[in-house]
Amino acid sequence: MSSLSLISSIVILTNFCCVSLILAQQPYEGQAFTDCYNPDTSKSVLGYNCNGFNRSCQTYLTFRSQPPYNTVSSISDMLASDPFQLAEINSVSETATFATNKLVLVPITCSCSGQYYQLNTSHTVVHGDTFLVIGNNTFQGLSTCQAIMDQNSNRTTKTLYTGTRLNVPLRCACPTKNQTDLGIHYLMSYLVSRGDFVSKISDTFDADTGRTLEANGLSEQDPNIYPFTTLLVPLKNPPSSSQTIEPPSSSPPSPVAHPPVSSTKSKKTWVYAVVGAIGGGGFVLVIGFIIFFTFFHRRDKKKTDSVIVSESLDAVEKPLQKNGEEESESHEFLESISRDIAHMALSLKVYKFEELQSATENFSSGCLIKGSVYRGTFDGDLAAIKKMNGDVSKEINLLNKINHSNLIRLSGVCFHDGHWYLIYEYAVNGPLSNWIYSENNDGKFLNWTQRVQIMLDVASGLNYLHSFTTPPHVHKDIKSSNLLLDSDFRAKIAKFGLARSAHAQNGHFSLTNHIVGTIGYMAPEYLENGLISAKLDVYAFGALMLELLTGKEVAVLFEQNVRLSDRLNSVLNNEDGGQSLRQLMDPALQESYPQELAIFVIRLIDNCLKKTPGARPAMYEMVQFLSRTMSNSLTWELSSNIQDSGAVLDGIETV
Ligand SMILES: *[C@@H]1O[C@H](CO)[C@@H](O)[C@H](O)[C@H]1NC(C)=O
Ligand SMILES: *[C@@H]1O[C@H](CO)[C@@H](O)[C@H](O)[C@H]1NC(C)=O
Ligand SMILES: *[C@@H]1O[C@H](CO)[C@@H](O)[C@H](O)[C@H]1NC(C)=O
Ligand SMILES: *[C@@H]1O[C@H](CO)[C@@H](O)[C@H](O)[C@H]1NC(C)=O
Ligand SMILES: *[C@@H]1O[C@H](CO)[C@@H](O)[C@H](O)[C@H]1NC(C)=O
């Protein structure tokens, strides 16, 4: 570490003294990117110098679509780009999958970080990674081993461990004053591939070859460029998707999803376009997944060693099987919480055990909700108090930082006599599971709109967890008994005991060797191989939506219908005039639901339950689909109230 930081400080010093010499151009990296331990930085291997007119600018990268980075969402996640802008500039929908090797334009914001321009993203180390492999193979040359090492140089060890998260600075630059004066607004970081040469690239993007050479410090005498390096292409206007069509490429652009307009016909078109776009990528993804699997299978045979099915709702948290690492983590956490309790208390109240005793009438059976969860009253406010064993550090750490109305709020903690007590906000209507299985709902049932609202709530909570927590988290245990309903029947996700960070954000997967979950909700790749990604939650969410529509436990559904997908398909294909839809839907709904929307939700379910994780939609897409479903449901509800109960409506065609 010390030698490396010494080197980098020398580098910084040298560069400061040379700033004036390199104002006009960025040196081309050439083949220096392969020489990871060579401290020579005259070749821009640490990044392009911060010499522009502006310290920050909008610009573009290029990337060649390669599974698993072949969808709008996976590429934008990986390269810290905005999926909406990425879809727009490539003229595809946000759910599109790109053909393998397709040149994708990636709009980004590039800014100075100290000496260099860069865009920060991150990478979770997978088996077989080296700094060179990450820079050259995974990021295709958008970063270099030198830059990644430099920016992770405070790590105590140089060994890369699977699961470690690394900062990855992506190579980008902003135009210099001279370039700006010439009307050049963007320096696109183009990834050179085999057979490319400067004039060909310049022509493709309407750039001037002389200016491109100049921008990269190349001369006409020596214009050699190499694959897996970046070439800055000076552009006056943003690049366009028509410039990325390579002659032999034959893939038609993916269909563009349009938002639904009020007419039924266009609404349906939208549904099909979306479903088509989601389904269309399947094939490419399947191949990617097979490659991925053959790669991983070799090493991680040991992992499916235990299946713990968490049987009951709020039973005392089972201590997970622990390895040494987890135990020491938990120990450290205990120490940190007791050492620094005042600090924690800033956001989390630390209760005295006596306070809990008086809130729960000394944990009387009258206050028992279920298992080890008690109802407590603090100053007239209700709270749920859960007694836990084992490692609760993850749940506390996670809940302590999140704040979202669809995720249960942790308000305090208490540690007493070897047990943790977590104090949560109280959800009056209890677990969703009490409301959807007809047997135990005491004649009360949720109507269609309430069910859709619950789906939307859960999707929003999961989307927050997947995309807006740092690092991103996977809940891993979505099921109806872990969702609580408040007084307005709005859903809150609870029980974060199994939640863990997953860098699925960047399209990576992590692996686990203890499989924990509930039958029916567990995605096949997790059950079989312990793969963890946000797509696990998407699968479980699909199972949950199915329960909400059918009123049956998903475990039962899977048992009864070995061919659940056939059953969904027969609804979707409408082979029998709505018969199979009526059979599938919860009888408690008494056929009072908009059929077309029900079929749309079944389509969503079918997509969430896809065997291939990559073929499942992302949670943010589910939020979009379900928001539309929700607003259409409200319209339906309004008009069905006007027209008296259950009538078929104008504008909602029954299929
Ligand atoms: C930048 O532009 C100025 C004036 O046009 C010119 O004199 C100077 O040489 C340019 N700098 C470089 C390094 O090209
Ligand atoms: C530099 O910043 C100014 C103002 O912030 C902006 O108008 C201009 O477009 C920027 N130039 C580039 C090349 O991004
Ligand atoms: C960079 O990656 C490509 C394929 O991803 C590979 O063919 C090439 O050999 C790699 N270069 C180096 C120097 O490892
Ligand atoms: C990028 O990450 C580095 C640390 O690796 C940090 O110093 C820098 O401030 C970050 N830059 C931006 C723009 O976030
Ligand atoms: C390295 O530095 C970053 C930011 O300064 C910090 O978040 C990280 O924990 C450090 N890593 C180590 C191993 O010290």
XYZ file of C-alpha atoms and ligand atoms in Angstrom:
725
model
C 0.000 0.000 0.000
C 2.635 2.489 1.011
C 4.686 2.038 -2.121
C 1.638 2.424 -4.266
C 0.466 5.588 -2.586
C 4.021 6.883 -2.742
C 4.026 6.245 -6.440
C 0.697 7.901 -6.897
C 1.741 10.956 -4.951
C 4.855 11.250 -7.086
C 2.621 10.883 -10.088
C 0.355 13.648 -8.872
C 3.310 15.926 -8.236
C 4.808 15.261 -11.642
C 1.523 15.864 -13.287
C 0.958 19.136 -11.521
C 4.194 20.461 -12.871
C 3.330 19.345 -16.367
C -0.216 20.576 -16.540
C 0.641 23.427 -18.845
C 2.197 21.068 -21.369
C -0.857 18.935 -21.794
C -3.551 21.538 -21.906
C -4.594 20.965 -25.438
C -4.863 17.261 -25.719
C -5.096 13.966 -23.910
C -2.347 11.433 -24.451
C -3.540 8.226 -26.079
C -3.043 5.251 -23.770
C -1.757 2.881 -26.442
C -0.906 -0.525 -25.092
C 0.159 0.783 -21.697
C -3.136 -0.431 -20.229
C -1.861 -4.009 -20.211
C 1.173 -3.182 -18.105
C -0.570 -2.939 -14.760
C 2.461 -2.403 -12.552
C 4.265 0.128 -14.699
C 4.066 3.483 -12.955
C 4.585 5.483 -16.180
C 1.555 7.748 -16.433
C 2.454 9.702 -19.539
C -0.056 7.459 -21.296
C -3.236 8.504 -19.498
C -3.643 5.091 -17.909
C -4.860 6.691 -14.682
C -7.396 8.747 -16.583
C -7.630 11.784 -18.806
C -6.223 14.952 -17.309
C -8.581 17.493 -15.933
C -7.670 20.177 -18.451
C -11.004 21.148 -19.924
C -12.924 24.355 -20.171
C -15.419 22.946 -17.677
C -14.743 20.716 -14.699
C -17.818 18.693 -15.492
C -19.728 17.952 -18.668
C -22.300 15.762 -20.314
C -20.635 13.288 -22.601
C -20.852 9.793 -24.020
C -19.163 6.445 -23.691
C -19.568 3.522 -26.023
C -19.957 -0.047 -24.889
C -20.462 -3.271 -26.753
C -23.443 -5.230 -25.515
C -22.308 -8.519 -23.941
C -24.488 -10.696 -21.713
C -25.150 -10.135 -18.874
C -24.637 -6.482 -19.792
C -26.976 -6.405 -22.726
C -30.080 -4.590 -21.560
C -30.779 -0.927 -21.060
C -31.007 -1.428 -17.321
C -27.938 -3.616 -16.869
C -25.736 -1.363 -18.982
C -26.966 1.818 -17.347
C -26.454 0.276 -13.910
C -22.992 -0.892 -14.776
C -21.892 2.396 -16.284
C -23.736 4.757 -13.940
C -25.869 6.118 -16.732
C -29.498 7.146 -16.752
C -31.613 4.328 -18.247
C -34.142 6.740 -19.697
C -31.507 8.764 -21.554
C -29.691 5.628 -22.585
C -32.851 4.159 -24.096
C -33.628 7.430 -25.821
C -30.261 7.984 -27.471
C -30.157 4.403 -28.722
C -33.778 4.674 -29.944
C -34.967 1.671 -27.971
C -37.396 1.150 -25.110
C -36.242 1.070 -21.521
C -36.901 -2.661 -21.391
C -34.916 -3.415 -24.525
C -32.218 -6.028 -24.847
C -29.391 -5.314 -27.280
C -28.015 -7.884 -29.672
C -24.622 -9.191 -28.598
C -21.784 -6.936 -29.756
C -24.102 -4.070 -30.617
C -22.396 -0.731 -30.103
C -24.380 1.072 -27.409
C -24.147 4.808 -26.738
C -23.986 5.605 -23.042
C -24.803 9.178 -21.962
C -22.957 10.144 -18.793
C -21.824 13.054 -16.684
C -18.070 13.294 -16.545
C -16.321 15.328 -13.875
C -12.964 16.096 -12.333
C -11.957 13.987 -9.366
C -8.732 15.620 -8.355
C -6.312 15.265 -11.202
C -8.420 13.240 -13.587
C -11.731 13.334 -15.331
C -13.765 10.297 -14.501
C -17.140 8.806 -13.883
C -17.266 6.657 -10.783
C -18.989 3.341 -10.872
C -18.402 0.175 -8.926
C -17.759 -3.474 -9.511
C -18.191 -6.470 -7.261
C -15.349 -8.893 -7.663
C -16.301 -12.255 -9.124
C -14.264 -15.414 -9.325
C -11.419 -15.113 -11.807
C -11.169 -11.329 -11.653
C -7.850 -9.531 -11.779
C -7.478 -5.783 -12.102
C -6.652 -6.290 -15.773
C -9.677 -8.504 -16.354
C -11.987 -5.983 -14.697
C -10.651 -3.049 -16.707
C -10.137 -4.775 -20.034
C -12.684 -7.572 -20.160
C -15.581 -6.563 -17.940
C -15.448 -2.845 -18.692
C -14.003 -3.472 -22.172
C -11.285 -0.850 -21.693
C -13.484 1.894 -20.248
C -11.239 1.636 -17.205
C -7.679 0.436 -16.688
C -6.035 -1.809 -14.123
C -3.789 1.084 -13.096
C -6.704 3.417 -12.440
C -8.705 0.800 -10.532
C -5.696 -0.051 -8.366
C -4.969 3.599 -7.788
C -8.491 4.388 -6.639
C -8.714 1.393 -4.382
C -5.215 1.818 -3.015
C -6.291 2.168 0.613
C -7.358 -1.442 0.623
C -5.165 -3.319 3.052
C -4.550 -6.176 0.700
C -4.006 -6.378 -3.020
C -5.719 -9.754 -3.279
C -9.128 -9.592 -4.854
C -11.761 -11.468 -2.914
C -15.036 -12.480 -4.470
C -17.714 -10.097 -3.313
C -15.406 -7.148 -2.647
C -16.756 -3.927 -4.027
C -14.284 -1.825 -5.968
C -14.527 1.726 -7.211
C -14.108 1.780 -10.953
C -13.245 5.132 -12.550
C -14.474 5.213 -16.144
C -12.414 7.074 -18.728
C -14.027 10.248 -19.967
C -13.005 13.829 -20.702
C -14.433 17.286 -21.317
C -13.336 19.527 -24.204
C -10.515 22.016 -23.685
C -10.895 25.721 -24.273
C -9.403 25.331 -27.736
C -11.841 22.583 -28.624
C -14.801 24.490 -27.215
C -13.782 27.452 -29.359
C -13.958 25.195 -32.408
C -17.532 24.236 -31.536
C -16.617 20.838 -30.129
C -19.050 20.107 -27.318
C -18.342 16.498 -26.535
C -15.367 14.191 -26.370
C -16.936 10.787 -26.683
C -14.927 7.898 -25.176
C -15.103 5.454 -28.038
C -14.003 1.855 -27.437
C -11.668 0.822 -30.207
C -12.340 -2.604 -31.644
C -10.393 -4.780 -34.051
C -10.208 -3.337 -37.523
C -10.891 0.238 -36.402
C -8.725 3.131 -37.494
C -8.914 6.799 -36.650
C -10.341 8.045 -39.935
C -13.002 5.334 -40.055
C -14.156 6.139 -36.517
C -14.096 9.865 -37.214
C -16.143 9.445 -40.382
C -18.685 7.287 -38.612
C -19.352 9.962 -36.042
C -19.020 12.976 -38.330
C -15.851 14.103 -36.636
C -12.808 15.618 -38.258
C -9.957 13.098 -38.467
C -7.332 15.770 -37.826
C -9.117 16.927 -34.710
C -9.510 13.362 -33.485
C -5.790 12.718 -33.909
C -5.054 15.979 -32.131
C -7.473 15.276 -29.296
C -5.661 12.019 -28.571
C -2.142 13.304 -29.051
C -1.719 11.078 -32.099
C 0.091 12.127 -35.208
C -0.641 11.327 -38.818
C 2.714 9.553 -38.923
C 1.760 7.266 -36.080
C -2.000 6.912 -35.927
C -1.987 3.369 -34.523
C -4.763 2.498 -32.157
C -5.441 -0.760 -30.336
C -8.518 -2.754 -29.373
C -9.762 -2.312 -25.770
C -8.493 1.253 -25.538
C -10.535 4.441 -25.554
C -10.238 7.003 -28.331
C -11.672 10.458 -27.681
C -13.874 11.482 -30.587
C -14.486 15.264 -30.704
C -18.134 15.859 -31.556
C -20.053 19.017 -32.271
C -23.407 17.325 -31.719
C -24.487 14.356 -29.615
C -23.927 11.029 -31.382
C -27.012 9.298 -32.700
C -28.178 5.723 -32.892
C -27.935 5.753 -36.676
C -24.153 6.065 -36.310
C -23.875 2.887 -34.285
C -25.338 0.586 -36.898
C -22.496 -1.530 -38.108
C -22.870 -2.782 -41.676
C -23.184 -6.556 -41.136
C -25.445 -6.121 -38.123
C -28.949 -7.337 -38.798
C -30.831 -6.863 -35.564
C -33.985 -4.805 -35.881
C -34.524 -2.192 -33.210
C -36.631 -3.337 -30.291
C -40.211 -2.172 -30.143
C -40.729 1.063 -28.303
C -43.192 0.927 -25.456
C -45.683 3.759 -25.455
C -47.499 4.792 -22.358
C -51.150 3.892 -22.443
C -53.530 6.505 -23.671
C -57.122 6.489 -22.590
C -58.422 4.383 -25.444
C -58.540 0.680 -24.856
C -56.954 -0.208 -28.125
C -53.760 1.673 -27.567
C -53.682 0.445 -24.025
C -53.550 -3.068 -25.290
C -50.881 -2.295 -27.822
C -48.825 -0.920 -25.029
C -49.288 -4.073 -23.009
C -48.145 -6.252 -25.859
C -45.222 -4.029 -26.723
C -44.019 -4.152 -23.157
C -44.504 -7.858 -22.848
C -42.811 -8.362 -26.192
C -39.880 -6.287 -25.142
C -39.553 -8.126 -21.868
C -39.925 -11.509 -23.482
C -37.828 -10.744 -26.560
C -34.557 -10.534 -24.727
C -35.041 -13.986 -23.311
C -33.058 -15.895 -25.854
C -29.899 -13.851 -25.676
C -30.146 -13.889 -21.904
C -30.584 -17.625 -21.747
C -27.337 -18.048 -23.647
C -25.592 -15.551 -21.405
C -26.880 -17.372 -18.415
C -25.672 -20.735 -19.662
C -22.211 -19.293 -20.182
C -22.340 -17.735 -16.753
C -23.397 -21.000 -15.212
C -20.803 -23.187 -16.796
C -18.261 -20.709 -15.534
C -19.478 -20.742 -11.958
C -20.469 -24.333 -11.645
C -16.914 -25.447 -11.637
C -16.043 -23.838 -8.372
C -19.006 -23.582 -6.120
C -20.327 -27.072 -5.670
C -20.396 -26.920 -1.925
C -23.074 -24.360 -1.599
C -26.461 -26.028 -1.582
C -25.755 -27.592 1.728
C -28.828 -26.655 3.636
C -32.331 -25.592 2.964
C -33.962 -23.928 5.887
C -37.560 -23.202 5.237
C -38.680 -20.469 7.516
C -41.930 -21.973 8.526
C -43.723 -19.440 10.518
C -44.500 -15.826 10.422
C -42.793 -14.132 13.203
C -41.172 -16.968 15.000
C -37.976 -16.098 16.744
C -35.424 -15.320 14.117
C -33.422 -18.423 13.483
C -29.768 -17.790 13.840
C -28.433 -18.413 10.401
C -25.713 -20.887 9.961
C -22.666 -18.920 10.645
C -19.190 -18.889 9.380
C -16.445 -17.207 11.295
C -16.698 -14.021 9.337
C -20.304 -13.451 10.173
C -19.742 -14.162 13.814
C -16.977 -11.653 14.108
C -19.050 -9.127 12.216
C -21.804 -9.564 14.739
C -19.369 -9.309 17.598
C -17.901 -6.137 16.200
C -21.349 -4.786 15.806
C -22.209 -5.494 19.434
C -19.076 -3.734 20.472
C -19.696 -0.792 18.254
C -23.245 -0.369 19.445
C -22.320 -0.442 23.091
C -19.270 1.739 22.572
C -21.108 4.323 20.616
C -24.646 4.105 21.803
C -25.073 7.856 21.918
C -24.225 8.096 18.263
C -26.703 5.393 17.271
C -29.353 7.045 19.362
C -29.316 9.996 17.031
C -31.588 8.127 14.686
C -32.593 5.135 16.757
C -33.935 5.229 20.273
C -32.239 2.872 22.662
C -34.858 1.675 25.115
C -34.365 0.435 28.635
C -35.736 -3.016 29.214
C -38.002 -1.605 31.938
C -39.628 0.640 29.348
C -40.452 -2.385 27.232
C -41.819 -4.206 30.251
C -44.191 -1.421 31.097
C -45.199 -0.961 27.458
C -46.186 -4.610 27.160
C -47.579 -5.230 30.657
C -44.464 -7.241 31.326
C -44.759 -9.146 28.056
C -48.195 -10.421 28.997
C -49.993 -12.829 26.732
C -52.598 -10.124 26.140
C -49.941 -8.124 24.338
C -48.598 -11.040 22.371
C -49.222 -10.615 18.657
C -47.627 -13.751 17.404
C -44.515 -15.807 18.023
C -42.130 -13.425 19.710
C -43.791 -10.203 18.640
C -45.588 -8.063 21.206
C -47.752 -5.025 20.964
C -46.454 -2.209 23.129
C -47.758 1.220 24.012
C -45.271 4.039 24.418
C -46.879 7.327 25.424
C -50.113 6.233 23.836
C -48.476 5.213 20.545
C -48.602 1.601 19.479
C -45.435 -0.178 18.458
C -44.477 -3.736 17.631
C -41.704 -5.220 19.722
C -39.882 -8.209 18.419
C -37.565 -10.316 20.512
C -34.732 -11.760 18.528
C -31.834 -14.097 18.904
C -28.796 -14.322 16.750
C -27.253 -11.750 14.512
C -29.531 -8.779 14.094
C -26.832 -6.358 13.028
C -27.766 -6.504 9.376
C -31.393 -5.768 9.998
C -30.590 -2.894 12.343
C -27.944 -1.429 10.111
C -30.192 -1.588 7.097
C -33.356 -0.314 8.739
C -31.437 2.412 10.475
C -30.542 3.977 7.166
C -33.729 3.576 5.198
C -36.749 5.744 5.164
C -39.554 4.758 2.873
C -43.241 4.545 3.606
C -43.437 1.031 2.167
C -40.673 -0.336 4.360
C -41.452 -0.875 8.022
C -39.762 1.703 10.191
C -37.490 0.632 13.007
C -37.811 3.159 15.784
C -35.703 1.703 18.540
C -33.651 -1.135 19.936
C -33.025 -2.692 23.300
C -30.479 -5.274 24.353
C -31.230 -7.264 27.473
C -29.980 -10.531 28.876
C -28.510 -11.755 25.605
C -31.551 -10.884 23.525
C -32.246 -8.101 21.120
C -35.575 -6.345 21.076
C -36.410 -4.337 17.997
C -39.166 -1.755 18.198
C -41.026 -1.113 14.956
C -43.866 1.057 13.802
C -47.156 -0.720 14.320
C -49.234 -1.854 11.358
C -52.800 -2.168 12.594
C -54.101 -4.612 10.042
C -51.323 -7.111 10.513
C -49.745 -9.442 7.996
C -51.115 -9.582 4.474
C -51.303 -13.365 4.772
C -54.229 -12.929 7.172
C -56.125 -11.199 4.415
C -55.576 -13.194 1.285
C -56.209 -16.804 2.099
C -59.951 -17.186 2.192
C -59.920 -19.650 5.088
C -58.749 -17.236 7.729
C -60.050 -13.861 6.735
C -63.237 -13.981 8.809
C -65.414 -12.973 5.922
C -63.432 -9.789 5.282
C -61.618 -9.567 1.999
C -59.596 -7.107 0.003
C -61.177 -5.742 -3.145
C -59.435 -5.520 -6.506
C -58.145 -1.984 -6.109
C -56.771 -2.662 -2.633
C -54.926 -5.660 -3.996
C -53.392 -3.645 -6.821
C -52.441 -0.907 -4.362
C -50.675 -3.488 -2.206
C -48.775 -4.784 -5.246
C -47.721 -1.245 -6.088
C -46.674 -0.567 -2.492
C -44.524 -3.666 -2.327
C -43.007 -2.917 -5.732
C -42.164 0.633 -4.614
C -40.564 -0.602 -1.396
C -38.502 -3.182 -3.262
C -37.506 -0.681 -5.902
C -36.217 1.563 -3.140
C -34.275 -1.296 -1.614
C -32.806 -2.355 -4.963
C -31.961 1.025 -6.355
C -31.765 3.636 -3.670
C -29.947 2.066 -0.744
C -26.178 2.118 -0.701
C -25.112 -0.542 -1.287
C -28.225 -1.924 -2.982
C -30.025 -4.604 -0.996
C -31.999 -7.703 -1.793
C -34.748 -8.529 0.713
C -34.583 -12.272 0.002
C -37.697 -13.135 1.972
C -40.653 -11.478 0.312
C -43.842 -13.330 1.189
C -47.315 -12.454 2.326
C -46.554 -12.997 6.003
C -43.674 -10.520 5.853
C -45.845 -7.734 4.514
C -47.839 -5.714 6.987
C -50.932 -3.630 6.355
C -51.580 -0.325 8.032
C -54.970 1.141 8.834
C -55.486 2.162 5.186
C -54.430 -1.249 3.902
C -51.216 0.175 2.542
C -48.445 -2.401 2.587
C -45.153 -2.185 4.397
C -42.338 -4.630 3.883
C -41.078 -6.106 7.131
C -38.595 -8.691 8.345
C -35.260 -7.719 6.950
C -33.475 -10.516 8.756
C -32.336 -12.135 5.542
C -31.793 -8.946 3.574
C -28.291 -8.539 2.312
C -26.426 -6.218 0.110
C -26.138 -7.395 -3.413
C -24.366 -5.627 -6.102
C -26.883 -6.861 -8.525
C -27.220 -3.204 -9.321
C -24.216 -3.538 -11.502
C -25.487 -6.684 -13.076
C -23.322 -8.884 -10.912
C -24.423 -11.837 -8.932
C -23.214 -13.001 -5.606
C -23.367 -16.510 -4.316
C -24.336 -17.915 -0.987
C -23.880 -21.302 0.546
C -26.841 -21.269 2.827
C -30.186 -21.284 1.190
C -32.930 -19.857 3.339
C -36.417 -18.971 2.309
C -39.924 -20.172 1.750
C -40.950 -22.786 -0.765
C -42.830 -21.320 -3.670
C -41.235 -17.916 -3.343
C -37.683 -19.016 -3.972
C -36.312 -18.400 -7.444
C -34.895 -21.461 -9.211
C -31.380 -20.028 -9.615
C -31.252 -19.379 -5.882
C -32.544 -22.804 -4.879
C -30.250 -24.603 -7.265
C -27.124 -22.511 -7.162
C -27.410 -19.956 -4.397
C -27.251 -17.086 -6.854
C -28.299 -13.825 -5.269
C -29.457 -10.821 -7.213
C -32.334 -8.377 -7.104
C -34.128 -10.735 -9.463
C -34.754 -13.065 -6.508
C -37.108 -10.508 -5.071
C -38.729 -10.058 -8.461
C -39.485 -13.764 -8.561
C -40.890 -13.769 -5.035
C -42.893 -10.683 -5.907
C -44.397 -12.563 -8.862
C -45.410 -15.351 -6.480
C -46.892 -12.780 -4.122
C -48.946 -11.143 -6.894
C -50.208 -14.592 -7.799
C -51.390 -15.100 -4.223
C -53.101 -11.742 -4.280
C -55.031 -12.667 -7.425
C -55.865 -16.237 -6.545
C -56.315 -15.989 -2.801
C -54.287 -19.166 -2.443
C -50.935 -19.793 -0.872
C -48.292 -20.072 -3.482
C -46.944 -23.314 -2.040
C -50.402 -24.805 -2.536
C -50.629 -23.433 -6.060
C -47.320 -24.931 -7.011
C -48.348 -28.262 -5.533
C -51.725 -28.353 -7.225
C -50.510 -27.140 -10.533
C -47.283 -28.679 -11.496
C -47.724 -26.763 -14.706
C -48.539 -23.372 -13.310
C -47.064 -21.719 -16.363
C -49.453 -23.690 -18.580
C -52.311 -22.442 -16.513
C -51.140 -18.845 -16.791
C -50.632 -19.325 -20.488
C -54.119 -20.595 -21.040
C -55.425 -17.454 -19.343
C -53.128 -15.323 -21.457
C -54.022 -17.040 -24.685
C -57.691 -16.797 -23.770
C -58.398 -20.189 -25.280
C -61.628 -20.721 -23.416
C -63.544 -17.491 -23.348
C -62.418 -16.352 -19.920
C -63.155 -19.678 -18.217
C -59.573 -20.220 -17.085
C -59.338 -16.652 -15.830
C -62.426 -17.119 -13.675
C -61.002 -20.351 -12.321
C -57.705 -18.744 -11.436
C -59.046 -15.648 -9.723
C -59.888 -15.523 -6.031
C -63.567 -16.440 -5.632
C -63.744 -13.864 -2.848
C -63.529 -11.183 -5.530
C -66.898 -12.432 -6.802
C -65.875 -11.635 -10.334
C -65.762 -7.976 -9.482
C -62.550 -6.995 -11.217
C -61.648 -5.488 -14.580
C -60.785 -8.514 -16.672
C -58.396 -6.757 -18.954
C -56.337 -5.443 -16.058
C -56.434 -8.845 -14.383
C -54.980 -10.368 -17.524
C -52.348 -7.668 -17.642
C -51.347 -8.455 -14.055
C -51.168 -12.147 -14.945
C -48.809 -11.225 -17.753
C -46.653 -9.371 -15.264
C -46.715 -12.384 -12.958
C -45.726 -14.655 -15.790
C -42.746 -12.403 -16.534
C -41.678 -12.187 -12.890
C -41.737 -15.977 -12.600
C -39.453 -16.532 -15.596
C -36.837 -19.153 -14.918
C -34.020 -16.988 -16.218
C -33.356 -14.102 -13.838
C -32.357 -11.822 -16.687
C -35.711 -12.312 -18.369
C -37.561 -10.977 -15.338
C -38.359 -7.286 -15.309
C -36.570 -4.928 -12.932
C -38.481 -3.565 -9.979
C -38.570 -0.039 -11.345
C -40.364 -1.389 -14.403
C -42.852 -3.155 -12.176
C -43.487 0.136 -10.392
C -44.271 1.781 -13.721
C -46.570 -1.020 -14.888
C -48.381 -1.199 -11.584
C -48.835 2.565 -11.270
C -50.657 2.482 -14.575
C -52.646 -0.544 -13.477
C -53.523 1.299 -10.297
C -54.767 4.416 -12.028
C -56.787 2.327 -14.481
C -58.211 0.365 -11.561
C -59.319 3.550 -9.865
C -61.034 4.632 -13.066
C -62.694 1.248 -13.268
C -63.774 1.403 -9.643
C -65.220 4.837 -10.088
C -67.230 3.882 -13.138
C -68.335 0.547 -11.704
C -69.669 2.368 -8.663
C -71.556 4.737 -10.932
C -72.939 1.957 -13.064
C -73.850 -0.132 -10.080
C -71.927 -3.167 -9.075
C -70.146 -5.478 -11.447
C -71.352 -4.003 -14.724
C -69.198 -4.199 -17.802
C -67.922 -0.796 -18.669
C -67.447 1.321 -21.648
C -63.828 1.703 -22.384
C -62.751 -1.426 -20.590
C -63.147 -4.127 -23.089
C -63.435 -7.650 -21.784
C -61.121 -9.987 -23.587
C -4.887 26.662 -28.526
O -5.319 27.723 -29.313
C -4.397 28.798 -29.396
C -5.035 29.924 -30.180
O -5.929 29.444 -31.148
C -3.102 28.330 -30.055
O -2.156 29.364 -30.103
C -2.534 27.195 -29.208
O -1.384 26.656 -29.828
C -3.575 26.106 -29.044
N -3.003 25.154 -28.171
C -2.641 23.960 -28.570
C -1.772 23.243 -27.650
O -3.016 23.485 -29.620
C -19.480 24.621 -19.703
O -20.329 25.220 -18.723
C -21.163 26.245 -19.255
C -21.908 26.884 -18.113
O -21.926 26.070 -16.997
C -22.116 25.643 -20.264
O -22.950 26.626 -20.812
C -21.320 24.992 -21.359
O -22.181 24.343 -22.247
C -20.328 23.988 -20.784
N -19.478 23.522 -21.839
C -19.329 22.238 -22.098
C -18.413 21.927 -23.203
O -19.901 21.378 -21.475
C -8.915 -7.862 -23.276
O -10.171 -8.555 -23.382
C -10.393 -9.236 -24.607
C -11.735 -9.901 -24.606
O -12.594 -9.403 -23.682
C -9.312 -10.256 -24.852
O -9.499 -10.836 -26.113
C -7.962 -9.585 -24.780
O -6.957 -10.554 -24.908
C -7.794 -8.855 -23.468
N -6.533 -8.166 -23.459
C -5.643 -8.376 -22.511
C -4.384 -7.607 -22.601
O -5.843 -9.153 -21.593
C -14.924 9.165 -7.327
O -14.350 8.295 -6.391
C -13.180 8.786 -5.782
C -12.663 7.726 -4.842
O -12.338 6.607 -5.540
C -13.477 10.064 -5.027
O -12.288 10.577 -4.494
C -14.090 11.064 -5.971
O -14.496 12.213 -5.264
C -15.279 10.492 -6.690
N -15.689 11.433 -7.700
C -16.958 11.754 -7.902
C -17.226 12.732 -8.975
O -17.872 11.282 -7.255
C -11.010 3.268 1.477
O -11.485 4.595 1.403
C -12.880 4.704 1.220
C -13.233 6.158 1.030
O -12.284 6.981 1.594
C -13.586 4.079 2.407
O -14.987 4.163 2.230
C -13.163 2.643 2.521
O -13.762 2.077 3.659
C -11.654 2.541 2.626
N -11.280 1.136 2.606
C -10.433 0.615 3.489
C -10.153 -0.836 3.347
O -9.912 1.289 4.362
